[in-house]
CSV table of C-alpha atoms and ligand atoms in Angstrom, one decimal:
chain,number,residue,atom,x,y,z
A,1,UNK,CA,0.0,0.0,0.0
A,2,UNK,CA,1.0,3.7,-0.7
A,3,UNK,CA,1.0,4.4,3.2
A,4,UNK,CA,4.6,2.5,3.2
A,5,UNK,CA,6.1,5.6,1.7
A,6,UNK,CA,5.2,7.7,4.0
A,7,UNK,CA,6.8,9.6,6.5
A,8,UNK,CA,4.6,7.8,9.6
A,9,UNK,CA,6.0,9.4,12.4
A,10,UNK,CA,5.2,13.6,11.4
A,11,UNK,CA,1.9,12.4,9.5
A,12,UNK,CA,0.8,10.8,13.1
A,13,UNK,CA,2.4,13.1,15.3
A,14,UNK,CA,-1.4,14.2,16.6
A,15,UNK,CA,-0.3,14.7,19.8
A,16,UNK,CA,1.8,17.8,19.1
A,17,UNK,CA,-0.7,19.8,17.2
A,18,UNK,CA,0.5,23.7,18.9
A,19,UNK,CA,-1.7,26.4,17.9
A,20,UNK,CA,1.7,27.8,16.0
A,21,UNK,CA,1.9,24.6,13.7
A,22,UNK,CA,-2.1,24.8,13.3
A,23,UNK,CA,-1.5,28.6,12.5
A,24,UNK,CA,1.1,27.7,10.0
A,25,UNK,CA,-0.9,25.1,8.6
A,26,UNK,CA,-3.8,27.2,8.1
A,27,UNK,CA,-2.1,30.0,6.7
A,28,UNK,CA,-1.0,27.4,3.6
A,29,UNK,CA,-4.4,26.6,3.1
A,30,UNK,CA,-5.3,30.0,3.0
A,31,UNK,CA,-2.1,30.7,0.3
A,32,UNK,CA,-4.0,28.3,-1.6
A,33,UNK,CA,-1.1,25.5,-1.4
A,34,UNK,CA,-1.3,22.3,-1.8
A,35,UNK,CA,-1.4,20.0,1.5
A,36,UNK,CA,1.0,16.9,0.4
A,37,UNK,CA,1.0,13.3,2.0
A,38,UNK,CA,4.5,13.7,4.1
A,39,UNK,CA,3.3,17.2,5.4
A,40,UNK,CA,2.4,18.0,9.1
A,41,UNK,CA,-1.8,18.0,8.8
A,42,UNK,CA,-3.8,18.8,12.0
A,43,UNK,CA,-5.4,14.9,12.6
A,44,UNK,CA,-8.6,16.0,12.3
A,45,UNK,CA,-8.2,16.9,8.8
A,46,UNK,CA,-6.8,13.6,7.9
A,47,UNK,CA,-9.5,12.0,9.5
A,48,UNK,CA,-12.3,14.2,7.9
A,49,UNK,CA,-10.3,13.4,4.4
A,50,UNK,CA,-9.9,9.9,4.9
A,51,UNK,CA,-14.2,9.8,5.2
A,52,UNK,CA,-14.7,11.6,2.5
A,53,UNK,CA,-12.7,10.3,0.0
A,54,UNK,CA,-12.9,6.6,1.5
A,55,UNK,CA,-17.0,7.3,1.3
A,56,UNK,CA,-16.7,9.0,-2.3
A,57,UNK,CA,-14.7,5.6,-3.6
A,58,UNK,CA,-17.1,3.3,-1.6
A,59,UNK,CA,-19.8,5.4,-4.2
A,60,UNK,CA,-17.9,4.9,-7.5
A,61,UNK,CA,-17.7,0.8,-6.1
A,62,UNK,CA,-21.2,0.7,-5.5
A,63,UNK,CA,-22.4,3.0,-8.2
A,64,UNK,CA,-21.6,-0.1,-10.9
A,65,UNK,CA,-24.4,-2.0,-9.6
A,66,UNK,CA,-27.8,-0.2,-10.4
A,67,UNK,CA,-25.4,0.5,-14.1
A,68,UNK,CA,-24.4,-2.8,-14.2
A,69,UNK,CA,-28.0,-4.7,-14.3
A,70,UNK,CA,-28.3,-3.2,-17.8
A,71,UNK,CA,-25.4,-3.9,-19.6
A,72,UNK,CA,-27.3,-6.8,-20.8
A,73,UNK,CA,-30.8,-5.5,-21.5
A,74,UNK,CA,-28.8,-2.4,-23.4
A,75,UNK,CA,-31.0,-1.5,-26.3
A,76,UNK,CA,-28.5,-1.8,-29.3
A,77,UNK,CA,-24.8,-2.5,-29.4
A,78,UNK,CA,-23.2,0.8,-29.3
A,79,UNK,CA,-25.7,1.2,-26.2
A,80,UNK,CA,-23.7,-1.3,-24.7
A,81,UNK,CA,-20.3,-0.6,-25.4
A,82,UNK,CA,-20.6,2.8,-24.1
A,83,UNK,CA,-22.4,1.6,-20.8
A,84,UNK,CA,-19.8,-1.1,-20.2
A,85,UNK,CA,-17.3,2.0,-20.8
A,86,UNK,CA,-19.0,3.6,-18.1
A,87,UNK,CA,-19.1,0.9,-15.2
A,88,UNK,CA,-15.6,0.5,-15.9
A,89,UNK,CA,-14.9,4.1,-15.5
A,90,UNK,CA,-16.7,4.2,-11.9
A,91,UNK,CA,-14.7,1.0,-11.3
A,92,UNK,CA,-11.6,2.9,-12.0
A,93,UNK,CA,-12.8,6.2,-10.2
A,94,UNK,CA,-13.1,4.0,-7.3
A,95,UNK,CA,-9.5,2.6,-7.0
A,96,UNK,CA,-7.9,5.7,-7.7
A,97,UNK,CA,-10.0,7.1,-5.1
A,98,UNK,CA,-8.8,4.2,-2.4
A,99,UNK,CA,-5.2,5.1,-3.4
A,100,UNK,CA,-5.8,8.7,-2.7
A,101,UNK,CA,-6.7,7.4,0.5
A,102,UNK,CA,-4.1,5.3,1.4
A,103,UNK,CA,-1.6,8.8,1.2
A,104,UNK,CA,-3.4,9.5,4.7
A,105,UNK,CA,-2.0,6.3,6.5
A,106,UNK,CA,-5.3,4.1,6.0
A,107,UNK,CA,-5.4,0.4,4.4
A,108,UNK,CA,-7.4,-0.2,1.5
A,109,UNK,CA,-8.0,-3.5,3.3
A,110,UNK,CA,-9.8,-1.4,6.3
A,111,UNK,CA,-12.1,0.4,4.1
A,112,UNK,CA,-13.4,-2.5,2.0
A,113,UNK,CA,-13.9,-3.9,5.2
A,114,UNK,CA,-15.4,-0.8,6.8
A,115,UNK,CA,-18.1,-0.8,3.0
A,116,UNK,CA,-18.8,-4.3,3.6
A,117,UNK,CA,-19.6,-4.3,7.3
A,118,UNK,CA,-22.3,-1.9,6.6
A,119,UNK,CA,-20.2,0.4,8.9
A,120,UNK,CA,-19.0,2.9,6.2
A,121,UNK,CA,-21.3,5.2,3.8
A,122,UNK,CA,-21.3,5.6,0.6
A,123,UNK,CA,-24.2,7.7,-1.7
A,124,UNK,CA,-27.5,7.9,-0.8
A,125,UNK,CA,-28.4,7.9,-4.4
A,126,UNK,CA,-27.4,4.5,-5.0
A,127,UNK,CA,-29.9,2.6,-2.6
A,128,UNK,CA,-32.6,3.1,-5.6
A,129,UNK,CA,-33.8,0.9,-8.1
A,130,UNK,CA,-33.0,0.8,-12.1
A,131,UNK,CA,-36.4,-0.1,-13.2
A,132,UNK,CA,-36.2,0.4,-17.1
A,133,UNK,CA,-33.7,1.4,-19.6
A,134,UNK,CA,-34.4,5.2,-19.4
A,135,UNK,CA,-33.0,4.7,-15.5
A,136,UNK,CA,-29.9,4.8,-17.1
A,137,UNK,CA,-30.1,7.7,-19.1
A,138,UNK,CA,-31.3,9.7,-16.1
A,139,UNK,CA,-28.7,8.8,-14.1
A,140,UNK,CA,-25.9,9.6,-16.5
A,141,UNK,CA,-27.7,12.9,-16.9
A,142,UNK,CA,-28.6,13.7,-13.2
A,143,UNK,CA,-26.5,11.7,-11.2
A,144,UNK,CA,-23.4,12.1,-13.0
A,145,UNK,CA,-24.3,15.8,-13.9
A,146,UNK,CA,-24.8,16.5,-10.1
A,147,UNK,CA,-21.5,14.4,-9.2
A,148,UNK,CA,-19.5,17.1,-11.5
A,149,UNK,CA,-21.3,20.0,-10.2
A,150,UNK,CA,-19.6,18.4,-6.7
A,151,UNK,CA,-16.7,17.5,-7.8
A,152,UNK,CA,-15.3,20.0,-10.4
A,153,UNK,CA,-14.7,22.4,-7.2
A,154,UNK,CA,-12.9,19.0,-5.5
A,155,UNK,CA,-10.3,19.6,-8.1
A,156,UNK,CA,-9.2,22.7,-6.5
A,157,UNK,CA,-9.3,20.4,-2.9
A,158,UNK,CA,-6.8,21.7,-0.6
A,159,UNK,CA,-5.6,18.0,-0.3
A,160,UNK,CA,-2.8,17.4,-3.5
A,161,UNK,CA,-3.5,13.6,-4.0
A,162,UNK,CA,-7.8,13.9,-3.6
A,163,UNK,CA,-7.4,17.1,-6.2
A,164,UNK,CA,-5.4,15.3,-8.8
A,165,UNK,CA,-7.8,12.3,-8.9
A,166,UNK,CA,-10.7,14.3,-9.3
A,167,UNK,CA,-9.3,16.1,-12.5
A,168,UNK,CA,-9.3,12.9,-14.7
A,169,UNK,CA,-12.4,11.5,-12.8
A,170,UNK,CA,-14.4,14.8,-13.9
A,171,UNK,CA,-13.1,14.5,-17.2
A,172,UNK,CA,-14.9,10.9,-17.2
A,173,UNK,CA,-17.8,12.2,-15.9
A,174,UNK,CA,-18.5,14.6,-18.5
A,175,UNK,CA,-18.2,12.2,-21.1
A,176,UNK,CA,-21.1,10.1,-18.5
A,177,UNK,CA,-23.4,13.1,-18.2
A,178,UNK,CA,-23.5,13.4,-22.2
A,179,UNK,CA,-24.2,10.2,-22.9
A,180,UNK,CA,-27.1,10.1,-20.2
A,181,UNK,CA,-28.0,13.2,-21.6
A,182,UNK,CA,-28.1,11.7,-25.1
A,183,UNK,CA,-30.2,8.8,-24.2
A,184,UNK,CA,-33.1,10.7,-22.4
A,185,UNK,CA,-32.9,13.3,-25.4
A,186,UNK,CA,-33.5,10.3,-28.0
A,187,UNK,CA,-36.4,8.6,-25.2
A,188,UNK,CA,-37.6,12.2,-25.4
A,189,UNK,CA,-38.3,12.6,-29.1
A,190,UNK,CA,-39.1,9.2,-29.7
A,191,UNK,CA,-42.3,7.6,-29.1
A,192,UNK,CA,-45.0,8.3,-26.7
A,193,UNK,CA,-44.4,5.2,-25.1
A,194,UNK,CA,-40.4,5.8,-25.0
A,195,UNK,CA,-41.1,9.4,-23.6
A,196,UNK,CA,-43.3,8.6,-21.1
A,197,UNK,CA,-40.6,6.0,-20.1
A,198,UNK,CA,-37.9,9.0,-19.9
A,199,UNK,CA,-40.7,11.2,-18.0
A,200,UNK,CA,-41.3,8.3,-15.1
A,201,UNK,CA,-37.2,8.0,-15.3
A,202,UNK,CA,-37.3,11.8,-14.3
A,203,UNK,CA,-39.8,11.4,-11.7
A,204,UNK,CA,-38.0,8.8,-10.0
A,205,UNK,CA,-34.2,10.2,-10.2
A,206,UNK,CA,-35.2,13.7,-9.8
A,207,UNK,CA,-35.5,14.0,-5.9
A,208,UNK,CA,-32.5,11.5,-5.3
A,209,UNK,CA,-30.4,13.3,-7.3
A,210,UNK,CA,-31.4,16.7,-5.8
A,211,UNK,CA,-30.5,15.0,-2.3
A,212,UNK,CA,-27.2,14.0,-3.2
A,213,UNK,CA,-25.4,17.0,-2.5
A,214,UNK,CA,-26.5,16.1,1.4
A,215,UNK,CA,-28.1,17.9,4.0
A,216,UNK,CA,-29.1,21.6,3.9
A,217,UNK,CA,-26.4,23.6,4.8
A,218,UNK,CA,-28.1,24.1,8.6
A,219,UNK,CA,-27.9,20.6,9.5
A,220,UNK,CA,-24.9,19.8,7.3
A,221,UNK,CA,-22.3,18.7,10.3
A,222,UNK,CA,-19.2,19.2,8.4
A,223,UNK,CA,-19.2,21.9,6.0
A,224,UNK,CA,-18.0,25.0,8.4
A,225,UNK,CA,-15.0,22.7,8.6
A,226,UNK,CA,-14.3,21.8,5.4
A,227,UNK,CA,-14.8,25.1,4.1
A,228,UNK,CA,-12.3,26.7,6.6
A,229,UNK,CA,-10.1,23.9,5.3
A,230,UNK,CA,-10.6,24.6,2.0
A,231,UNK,CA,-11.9,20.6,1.2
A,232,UNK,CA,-15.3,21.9,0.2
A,233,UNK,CA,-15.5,24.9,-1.8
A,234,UNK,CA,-18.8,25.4,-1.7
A,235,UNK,CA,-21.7,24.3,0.6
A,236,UNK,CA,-24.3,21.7,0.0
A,237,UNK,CA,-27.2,24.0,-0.7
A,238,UNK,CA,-24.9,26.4,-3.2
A,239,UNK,CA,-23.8,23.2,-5.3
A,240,UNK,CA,-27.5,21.9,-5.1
A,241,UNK,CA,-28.9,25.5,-6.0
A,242,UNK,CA,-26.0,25.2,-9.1
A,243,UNK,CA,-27.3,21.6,-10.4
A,244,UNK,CA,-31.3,22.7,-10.2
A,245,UNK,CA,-30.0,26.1,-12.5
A,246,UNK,CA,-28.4,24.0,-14.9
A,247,UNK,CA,-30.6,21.3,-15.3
A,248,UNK,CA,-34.4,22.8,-15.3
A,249,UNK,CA,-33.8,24.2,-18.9
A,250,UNK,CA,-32.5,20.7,-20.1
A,251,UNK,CA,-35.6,19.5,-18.9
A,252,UNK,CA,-37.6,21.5,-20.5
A,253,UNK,CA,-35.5,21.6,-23.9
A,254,UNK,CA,-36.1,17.8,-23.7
A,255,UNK,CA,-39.9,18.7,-23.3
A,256,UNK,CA,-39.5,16.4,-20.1
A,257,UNK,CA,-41.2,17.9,-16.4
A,258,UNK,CA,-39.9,18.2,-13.4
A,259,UNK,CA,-41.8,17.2,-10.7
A,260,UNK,CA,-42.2,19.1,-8.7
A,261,UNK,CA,-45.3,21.5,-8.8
A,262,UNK,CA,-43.6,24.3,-6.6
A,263,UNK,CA,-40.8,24.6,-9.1
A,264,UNK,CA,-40.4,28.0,-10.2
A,265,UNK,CA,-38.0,30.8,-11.8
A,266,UNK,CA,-37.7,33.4,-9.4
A,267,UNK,CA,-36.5,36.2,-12.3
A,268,UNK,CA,-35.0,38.8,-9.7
A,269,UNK,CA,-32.2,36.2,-8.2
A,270,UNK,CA,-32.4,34.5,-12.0
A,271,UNK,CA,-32.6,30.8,-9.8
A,272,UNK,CA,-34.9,28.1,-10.2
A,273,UNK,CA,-36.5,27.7,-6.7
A,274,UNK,CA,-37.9,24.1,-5.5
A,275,UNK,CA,-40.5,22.6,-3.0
A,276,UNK,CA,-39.6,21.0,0.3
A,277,UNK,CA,-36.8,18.1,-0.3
A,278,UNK,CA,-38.1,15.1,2.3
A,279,UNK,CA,-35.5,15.0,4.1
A,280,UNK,CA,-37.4,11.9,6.3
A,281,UNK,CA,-36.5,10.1,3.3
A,282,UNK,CA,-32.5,11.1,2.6
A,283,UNK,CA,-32.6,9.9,7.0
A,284,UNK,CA,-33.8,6.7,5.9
A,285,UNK,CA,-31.8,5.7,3.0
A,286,UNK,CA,-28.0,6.7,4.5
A,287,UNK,CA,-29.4,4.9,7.6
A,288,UNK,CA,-29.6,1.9,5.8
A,289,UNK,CA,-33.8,1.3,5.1
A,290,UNK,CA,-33.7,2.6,1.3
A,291,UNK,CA,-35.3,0.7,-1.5
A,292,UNK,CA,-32.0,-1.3,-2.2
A,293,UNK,CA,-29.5,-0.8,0.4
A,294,UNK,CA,-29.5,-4.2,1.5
A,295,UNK,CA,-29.0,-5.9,-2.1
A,296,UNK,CA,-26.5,-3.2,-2.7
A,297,UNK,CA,-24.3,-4.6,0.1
A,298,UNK,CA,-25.2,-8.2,-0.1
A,299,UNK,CA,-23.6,-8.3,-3.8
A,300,UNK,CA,-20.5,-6.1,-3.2
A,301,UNK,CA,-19.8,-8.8,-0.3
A,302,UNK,CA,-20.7,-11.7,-3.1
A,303,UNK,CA,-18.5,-9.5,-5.8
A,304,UNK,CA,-15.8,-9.5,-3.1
A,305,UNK,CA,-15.9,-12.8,-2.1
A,306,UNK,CA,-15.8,-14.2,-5.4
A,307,UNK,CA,-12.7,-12.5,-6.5
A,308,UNK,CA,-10.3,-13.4,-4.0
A,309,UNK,CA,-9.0,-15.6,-6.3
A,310,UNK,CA,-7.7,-12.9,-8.0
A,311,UNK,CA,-6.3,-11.1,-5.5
A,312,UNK,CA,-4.5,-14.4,-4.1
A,313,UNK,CA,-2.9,-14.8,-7.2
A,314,UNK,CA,-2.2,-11.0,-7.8
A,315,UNK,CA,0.0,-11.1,-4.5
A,316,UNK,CA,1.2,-14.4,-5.3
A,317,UNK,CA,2.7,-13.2,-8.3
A,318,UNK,CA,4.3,-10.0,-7.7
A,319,UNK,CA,5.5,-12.1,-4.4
A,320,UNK,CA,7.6,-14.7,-7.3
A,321,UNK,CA,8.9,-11.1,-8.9
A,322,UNK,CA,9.9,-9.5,-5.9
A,323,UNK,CA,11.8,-13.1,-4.8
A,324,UNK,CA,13.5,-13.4,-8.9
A,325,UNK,CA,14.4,-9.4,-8.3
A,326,UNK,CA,16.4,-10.0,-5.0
A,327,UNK,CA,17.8,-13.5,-6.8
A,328,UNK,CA,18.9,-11.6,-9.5
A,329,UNK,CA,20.7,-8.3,-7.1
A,330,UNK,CA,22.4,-11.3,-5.4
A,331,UNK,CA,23.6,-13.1,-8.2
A,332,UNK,CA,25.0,-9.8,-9.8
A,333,UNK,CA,26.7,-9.2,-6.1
A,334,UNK,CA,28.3,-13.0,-6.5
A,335,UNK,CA,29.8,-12.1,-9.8
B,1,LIG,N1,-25.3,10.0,0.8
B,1,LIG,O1,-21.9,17.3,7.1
B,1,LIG,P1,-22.3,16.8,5.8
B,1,LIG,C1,-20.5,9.1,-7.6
B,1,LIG,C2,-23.6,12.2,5.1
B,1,LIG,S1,-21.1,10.6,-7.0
B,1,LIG,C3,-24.9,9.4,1.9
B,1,LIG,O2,-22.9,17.7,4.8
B,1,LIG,P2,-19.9,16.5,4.1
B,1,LIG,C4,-20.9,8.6,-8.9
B,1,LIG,C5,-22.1,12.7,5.3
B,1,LIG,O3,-21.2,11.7,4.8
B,1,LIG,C6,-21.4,10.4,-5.2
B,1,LIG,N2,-24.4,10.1,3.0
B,1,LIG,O4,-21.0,16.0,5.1
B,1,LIG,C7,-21.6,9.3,-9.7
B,1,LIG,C8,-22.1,12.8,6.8
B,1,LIG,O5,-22.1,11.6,7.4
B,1,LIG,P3,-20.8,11.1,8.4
B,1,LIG,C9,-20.2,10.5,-4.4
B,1,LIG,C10,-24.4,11.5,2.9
B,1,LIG,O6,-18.9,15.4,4.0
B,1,LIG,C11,-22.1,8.7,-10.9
B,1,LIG,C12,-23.5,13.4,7.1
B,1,LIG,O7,-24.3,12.9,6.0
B,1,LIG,N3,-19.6,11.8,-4.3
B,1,LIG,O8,-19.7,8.6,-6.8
B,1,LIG,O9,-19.4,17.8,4.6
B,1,LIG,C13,-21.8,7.4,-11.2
B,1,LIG,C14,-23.6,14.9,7.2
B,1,LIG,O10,-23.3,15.6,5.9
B,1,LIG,C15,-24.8,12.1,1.7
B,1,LIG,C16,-18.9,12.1,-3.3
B,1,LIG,O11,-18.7,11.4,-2.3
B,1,LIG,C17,-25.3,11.4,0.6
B,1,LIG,N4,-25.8,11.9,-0.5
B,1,LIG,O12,-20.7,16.7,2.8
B,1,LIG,C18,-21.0,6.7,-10.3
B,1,LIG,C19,-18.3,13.5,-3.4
B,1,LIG,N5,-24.7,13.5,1.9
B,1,LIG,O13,-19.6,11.0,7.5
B,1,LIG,C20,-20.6,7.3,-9.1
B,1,LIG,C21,-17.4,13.9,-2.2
B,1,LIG,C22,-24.2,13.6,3.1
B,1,LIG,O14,-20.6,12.2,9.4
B,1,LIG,N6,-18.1,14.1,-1.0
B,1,LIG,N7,-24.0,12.4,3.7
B,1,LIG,O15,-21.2,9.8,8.9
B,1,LIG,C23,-18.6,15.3,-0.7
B,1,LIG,O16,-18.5,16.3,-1.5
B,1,LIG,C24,-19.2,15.5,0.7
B,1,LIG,O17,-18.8,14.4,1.5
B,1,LIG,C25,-20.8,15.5,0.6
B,1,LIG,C26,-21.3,15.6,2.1
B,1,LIG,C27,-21.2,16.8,-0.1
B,1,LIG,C28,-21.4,14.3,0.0
């Protein structure tokens, strides 16, 4: 694991966290510099990076499932190329993410493990269903589109190793939020039957998607936080107010509604105001009691079962190179 390069005893050193060293490390942030993996970090900061990023790559892992169930039922060929493209993408979103990780001293091992328990989260917006193929246009166009309106600000992340991932992972996700875009727009103009299918797509993904960005800013526990660290750039309710601007008009260029009967253009501030989100709802599904949570978990623990096979002979094999290396360093040292 990365963690092996690190320099363990200043990245742990929790105990001597002086308000002069906390001053000096916040006046970095503040100089917009770049926190790096062997620098002195106040521990709660690595601990509050190590969740999020260890619960934003538990999301990519899990967030190839409700994807996944179609690659098969994909309505034509290039359909299915591009999907496959796209599960593979999360796939690798997901280990780059669990090496980003690892920079802050955790095992990769721990976190599976953490996912798998049921002890870690990961995003709400998984826990729902994919009940037809226009599921999966919607969530290219909503989920991924509200995952870059989160994430292209994660690129400027005060954390060097988090920022750099997300700068290839948002480049992936705007190819994602095209092609969901593309399939809804074709559902759309198509036939009644295929835009009705795209409409009750919209009604389902809408209010999921619009809860994504977590709770309102007044019951958000972090964000003050993560601000002052410079983690989160903006709030949840600012990136949430950003996705709703630029994705009403789509809608409605699709000639798809959104439901929500309150929506409405409020022409002084220019934004597109909503009703009440239920929040009894977001409660329930990140504690566990959403449509799906508990076939979401019970087939990453079958997926993860299943491949240790792999990963046995993964280590057994760079094991036989590492032992042929050294055989070879001592030969030449013979000679
Ligand atoms: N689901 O104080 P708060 C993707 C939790 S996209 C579940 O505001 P924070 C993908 C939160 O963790 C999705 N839990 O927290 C897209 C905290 O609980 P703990 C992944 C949520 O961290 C397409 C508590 O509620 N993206 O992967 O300041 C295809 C209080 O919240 C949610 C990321 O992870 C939620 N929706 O802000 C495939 C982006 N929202 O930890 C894949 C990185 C909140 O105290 N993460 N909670 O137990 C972030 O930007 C921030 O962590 C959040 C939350 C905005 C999500």
């Amino acid at each position: 694991m990365y963690t092996q390069a690190l320099n363990a005893k200043d990245a742990a050193d929790g105990g001597a966290e002086d308000a002069d060293r906390m001053a000096r490390f916040q006046a970095r942030i503040d100089a917009e510099e770049r926190i790096e993996p062997n620098d002195w970090m106040p521990e709660a900061y690595r601990r509050t990076l190590v969740r999020q990023i260890s619960q934003h790559a538990h999301s990519e892992i899990v967030g190839m499932l409700p994807e996944g169930n179609w690659v098969t039922r994909a309505p034509s060929l290039r359909r299915k190329a591009a999907l496959i493209a796209k599960v593979q993408d999360e796939g690798g979103h997901g280990l780059y993410l669990y090496s980003a990780a690892e920079t802050l001293g955790v095992a990769r091992e721990e976190l599976v493990d953490q996912l798998l328990s049921g002890k870690a989260k990961y995003s709400s917006i998984f826990n729902y269903p994919t009940l037809s193929w226009a599921d999966i246009g919607a969530i290219g166009w909503l989920v991924d589109g509200a995952a870059i309106m989160n994430q292209i600000p994660l690129c400027r992340c005060s954390y060097g190793p988090y920022a750099r991932a997300m700068i290839k992972v948002c480049k992936e996700e705007s190819f994602h939020q095209r092609q969901g875009f593309e399939i809804m727009n074709t559902l759309a103009k198509g036939s009644p039957a295929q835009k009705a299918m795209a409409q009750d797509a919209l009604n389902r993904w809408w209010w999921p998607s619009v809860m994504m960005f977590g709770p309102p800013d007044s019951a958000s526990q972090h964000s003050d936080t993560s601000m002052r660290w410079k983690i989160k750039r903006f709030t949840n309710d600012e990136l949430r107010q950003q996705f709703i601007d630029a994705t009403v008009p789509q809608a409605h260029y699709m000639g798809l509604e959104i439901p929500d009967p309150a929506l409405k253009h409020d022409a002084e501030s220019g934004h597109w105001t909503i009703g009440e989100i239920d929040w009894t709802e977001f409660k329930a599904v990140i504690a566990g009691n959403g449509p799906c949570n508990r076939q979401r978990l019970r087939q990453r623990r079958e997926a993860h079962e299943s491949g240790a096979w792999v990963r046995e002979a993964a280590l057994a094999h760079a094991e036989k190179r590492r032992r042929r290396a050294a055989a070879a360093v001592t030969a030449a040292a013979a000679e």
